[in-house]
């Protein structure tokens, strides 16, 4: 199975400041079609995961443009340009190239 | 409104089995695969399997092969996840999630609609 590794595991951010989360995969997630099969989810406290980013850099419907995804191959980054209080929760990356889908261990983000 | 509504919390003893339901509404049930993902306390999510509600075909993660069964009832727009030979490590929140296609230059599938989760506790 593809192993997904996130860093840092926790992050405390001042509102209005940027935040960045790294995700590395044990295998290349760049499909021969030119797309990276990597999604990002946010799990707010007490809620189910919600899709933020798909194919590495495409924002899902309704996701604010302060969220952006980048990277290719085995190294990916989720950036929040200006963190807001509602962004607290645990962020997960997930590879969608192979079955079984596998997730990172999560990065907990809280606001100072 | 597109929704997946899951059944309530369950408590089982080791060695028993549990069956969790996931009822779809607000969309055409047969047109979207449903995946199951579980999350143990303090852990990242873990993908378990997927079912095509139209024909009932399934794919399971190797880790759960022999213990998991996904089924569906098209008349009730409901999919079921049954996990047997339960052990304490199976204590987790179990989620169903819809697999939705998005058409770009390719057709990609993501998990955009999730149920609220069903807590399964395995304890003697």
Coordinates of C-alpha atoms in Angstrom, one line a residue:
Chain A
X1 CA 0.0 0.0 0.0
X2 CA 1.1 3.6 -0.6
X3 CA 2.2 5.3 2.6
X4 CA 1.2 8.9 3.1
X5 CA 3.3 11.0 5.6
X6 CA 2.2 14.4 6.8
X7 CA 4.1 17.1 8.6
X8 CA 3.8 18.8 10.9
X9 CA 1.4 16.8 13.0
X10 CA 0.1 19.9 14.7
X11 CA 0.1 23.6 14.0
X12 CA -0.9 26.6 16.0
X13 CA -1.6 29.7 13.8
X14 CA -2.5 33.3 14.6
X15 CA -5.7 34.4 12.7
X16 CA -4.8 36.1 9.5
X17 CA -1.5 34.4 9.2
X18 CA -0.6 31.8 6.6
X19 CA -0.3 28.1 7.3
X20 CA 1.3 25.3 5.3
X21 CA 1.0 21.5 5.5
X22 CA 3.2 19.0 3.8
X23 CA 2.3 15.5 2.5
X24 CA 4.6 13.0 1.1
X25 CA 3.8 9.7 -0.6
X26 CA 5.9 6.6 -0.8
X27 CA 5.0 6.3 -4.5
X28 CA 4.7 8.7 -7.4
X29 CA 1.1 10.0 -7.6
X30 CA 1.5 11.5 -11.0
X31 CA -0.7 9.6 -13.4
X32 CA 0.3 9.1 -17.0
X33 CA -2.6 11.5 -17.8
X34 CA -0.6 14.3 -16.2
X35 CA -2.7 14.7 -13.1
X36 CA -1.6 14.1 -9.5
X37 CA -4.1 11.7 -7.7
X38 CA -4.0 13.5 -4.4
X39 CA -6.9 14.9 -2.4
X40 CA -7.0 17.0 0.8
X41 CA -9.7 16.8 3.4
X42 CA -10.6 18.8 6.5
X43 CA -12.2 17.2 9.5
X44 CA -13.7 19.9 11.7
X45 CA -14.2 18.9 15.4
X46 CA -17.1 16.4 15.7
X47 CA -17.7 16.3 12.0
X48 CA -17.1 14.0 9.0
X49 CA -14.2 14.8 6.7
X50 CA -15.0 17.3 4.0
X51 CA -13.3 17.5 0.6
X52 CA -11.1 20.6 0.1
X53 CA -8.8 19.9 -2.8
X54 CA -8.8 17.2 -5.5
X55 CA -6.2 16.2 -8.1
X56 CA -3.6 18.0 -6.1
X57 CA -4.7 21.6 -6.8
X58 CA -8.4 21.8 -7.7
X59 CA -10.6 23.4 -5.1
X60 CA -13.8 21.5 -4.4
X61 CA -17.1 23.3 -4.8
X62 CA -17.7 26.0 -2.1
X63 CA -14.1 25.9 -0.7
X64 CA -12.8 29.4 -0.1
X65 CA -9.9 30.6 -2.3
X66 CA -7.6 31.0 0.7
X67 CA -7.0 27.3 0.4
X68 CA -4.6 26.1 -2.3
X69 CA -2.9 22.8 -3.1
X70 CA 0.3 22.3 -5.0
X71 CA 3.0 19.8 -5.7
X72 CA 3.6 16.8 -7.9
X73 CA 4.9 13.3 -7.8
X74 CA 5.6 12.5 -4.2
X75 CA 5.6 16.0 -2.5
X76 CA 2.5 18.0 -1.9
X77 CA 1.5 21.1 0.0
X78 CA -1.7 22.5 1.3
X79 CA -1.6 26.3 2.0
X80 CA -4.0 28.5 3.8
X81 CA -3.2 32.1 2.9
X82 CA -4.9 33.7 5.9
X83 CA -6.2 31.3 8.6
X84 CA -9.6 32.0 10.0
X85 CA -11.1 30.6 13.2
X86 CA -13.4 28.3 11.2
X87 CA -10.4 26.5 9.7
X88 CA -9.6 24.6 12.9
X89 CA -9.6 20.9 12.7
X90 CA -7.5 18.0 11.3
X91 CA -6.3 18.1 7.7
X92 CA -5.7 14.8 5.9
X93 CA -4.1 14.1 2.5
X94 CA -5.2 11.0 0.6
X95 CA -3.8 9.2 -2.4
X96 CA -6.4 8.2 -5.0
X97 CA -4.0 6.5 -7.5
X98 CA -4.3 3.0 -6.1
X99 CA -6.7 0.8 -4.2
X100 CA -6.8 0.8 -1.2
X101 CA -6.9 4.5 -0.9
X102 CA -4.6 5.6 1.9
X103 CA -4.6 8.7 4.1
X104 CA -2.0 10.6 6.0
X105 CA -2.0 10.6 9.8
X106 CA -3.4 14.1 9.9
X107 CA -2.3 17.6 10.9
X108 CA -4.2 19.2 13.7
X109 CA -4.6 23.0 13.2
X110 CA -5.7 25.3 15.9
X111 CA -5.9 29.0 16.2
X112 CA -4.0 31.0 18.8
Chain B
X1 CA -30.6 17.8 -0.5
X2 CA -28.0 15.1 -1.1
X3 CA -27.5 13.1 2.1
X4 CA -26.1 9.8 3.5
X5 CA -27.8 8.9 6.8
X6 CA -26.1 6.2 8.8
X7 CA -27.5 4.0 11.5
X8 CA -26.8 4.5 15.2
X9 CA -24.0 3.5 17.5
X10 CA -23.3 -0.1 18.2
X11 CA -21.6 -2.0 21.0
X12 CA -20.4 -5.6 20.4
X13 CA -18.3 -8.2 22.1
X14 CA -15.1 -9.6 20.6
X15 CA -15.9 -12.2 18.0
X16 CA -19.3 -10.8 17.1
X17 CA -20.3 -9.1 14.0
X18 CA -21.8 -5.7 13.3
X19 CA -23.9 -4.4 10.4
X20 CA -24.0 -0.6 9.7
X21 CA -26.5 0.9 7.2
X22 CA -26.1 4.0 5.0
X23 CA -29.3 5.4 3.4
X24 CA -28.9 7.7 0.4
X25 CA -31.3 10.5 -0.5
X26 CA -31.5 13.4 -2.8
X27 CA -29.8 11.7 -5.8
X28 CA -30.1 8.6 -8.0
X29 CA -28.9 5.8 -5.8
X30 CA -27.8 3.5 -8.6
X31 CA -25.5 6.1 -10.2
X32 CA -22.9 6.6 -7.5
X33 CA -20.5 4.1 -5.9
X34 CA -20.3 4.2 -2.1
X35 CA -17.1 3.7 -0.2
X36 CA -16.6 2.9 3.5
X37 CA -13.9 4.5 5.6
X38 CA -13.2 4.0 9.3
X39 CA -11.3 6.1 11.8
X40 CA -10.0 4.7 15.0
X41 CA -9.6 7.1 17.9
X42 CA -6.7 9.5 17.3
X43 CA -5.9 7.9 14.0
X44 CA -6.1 8.8 10.3
X45 CA -8.9 7.4 8.2
X46 CA -8.6 3.9 6.8
X47 CA -10.3 2.9 3.5
X48 CA -12.2 -0.4 3.8
X49 CA -14.1 -1.0 0.5
X50 CA -16.4 0.2 -2.2
X51 CA -19.7 -1.0 -3.7
X52 CA -21.4 -0.3 -7.0
X53 CA -25.0 0.0 -6.0
X54 CA -26.2 -0.6 -9.5
X55 CA -24.9 -4.2 -9.8
X56 CA -23.7 -4.9 -6.3
X57 CA -20.1 -5.5 -7.3
X58 CA -17.5 -4.8 -4.5
X59 CA -13.8 -4.3 -3.9
X60 CA -12.4 -4.7 -0.5
X61 CA -9.1 -3.7 1.1
X62 CA -7.0 -6.8 1.5
X63 CA -6.7 -6.0 5.3
X64 CA -10.5 -6.7 5.6
X65 CA -10.9 -9.6 3.1
X66 CA -12.8 -12.4 4.7
X67 CA -14.3 -10.2 7.4
X68 CA -16.2 -7.5 5.5
X69 CA -19.3 -7.7 3.3
X70 CA -20.8 -4.8 1.5
X71 CA -24.3 -5.1 0.2
X72 CA -27.1 -2.9 -1.0
X73 CA -30.9 -2.8 -1.1
X74 CA -31.8 -0.7 -4.1
X75 CA -35.5 -0.5 -3.1
X76 CA -34.4 1.2 0.1
X77 CA -31.6 3.2 -1.4
X78 CA -29.4 1.8 1.3
X79 CA -26.0 0.2 1.5
X80 CA -24.7 -2.0 4.3
X81 CA -21.3 -2.7 5.7
X82 CA -21.0 -5.9 7.8
X83 CA -17.8 -6.6 9.7
X84 CA -17.3 -9.9 11.4
X85 CA -14.9 -11.5 13.9
X86 CA -14.7 -8.2 15.7
X87 CA -11.7 -7.4 18.0
X88 CA -10.9 -4.4 20.1
X89 CA -8.9 -2.8 17.3
X90 CA -12.1 -2.5 15.3
X91 CA -13.4 0.1 17.7
X92 CA -13.8 3.2 15.4
X93 CA -16.2 5.5 13.7
X94 CA -17.3 4.0 10.4
X95 CA -18.2 6.4 7.6
X96 CA -19.9 5.8 4.2
X97 CA -19.0 8.3 1.5
X98 CA -20.3 8.8 -2.0
X99 CA -17.9 8.5 -4.9
X100 CA -18.7 11.4 -7.3
X101 CA -17.3 11.7 -10.8
X102 CA -16.0 15.1 -12.0
X103 CA -15.3 15.6 -15.7
X104 CA -12.3 17.7 -16.6
X105 CA -10.0 16.5 -19.4
X106 CA -10.3 13.2 -17.6
X107 CA -13.0 11.7 -15.4
X108 CA -11.9 11.7 -11.8
X109 CA -13.7 10.4 -8.8
X110 CA -13.7 12.0 -5.3
X111 CA -15.5 11.5 -2.0
X112 CA -17.6 14.6 -1.6
X113 CA -20.7 13.5 0.4
X114 CA -20.1 11.7 3.7
X115 CA -22.4 10.3 6.3
X116 CA -22.1 11.5 9.9
X117 CA -20.4 8.3 11.0
X118 CA -21.4 5.3 13.1
X119 CA -19.5 4.6 16.3
X120 CA -18.7 0.9 16.8
X121 CA -17.3 -0.1 20.1
X122 CA -15.9 -3.6 20.6
X123 CA -15.5 -4.5 24.3
X124 CA -15.9 -7.5 26.5

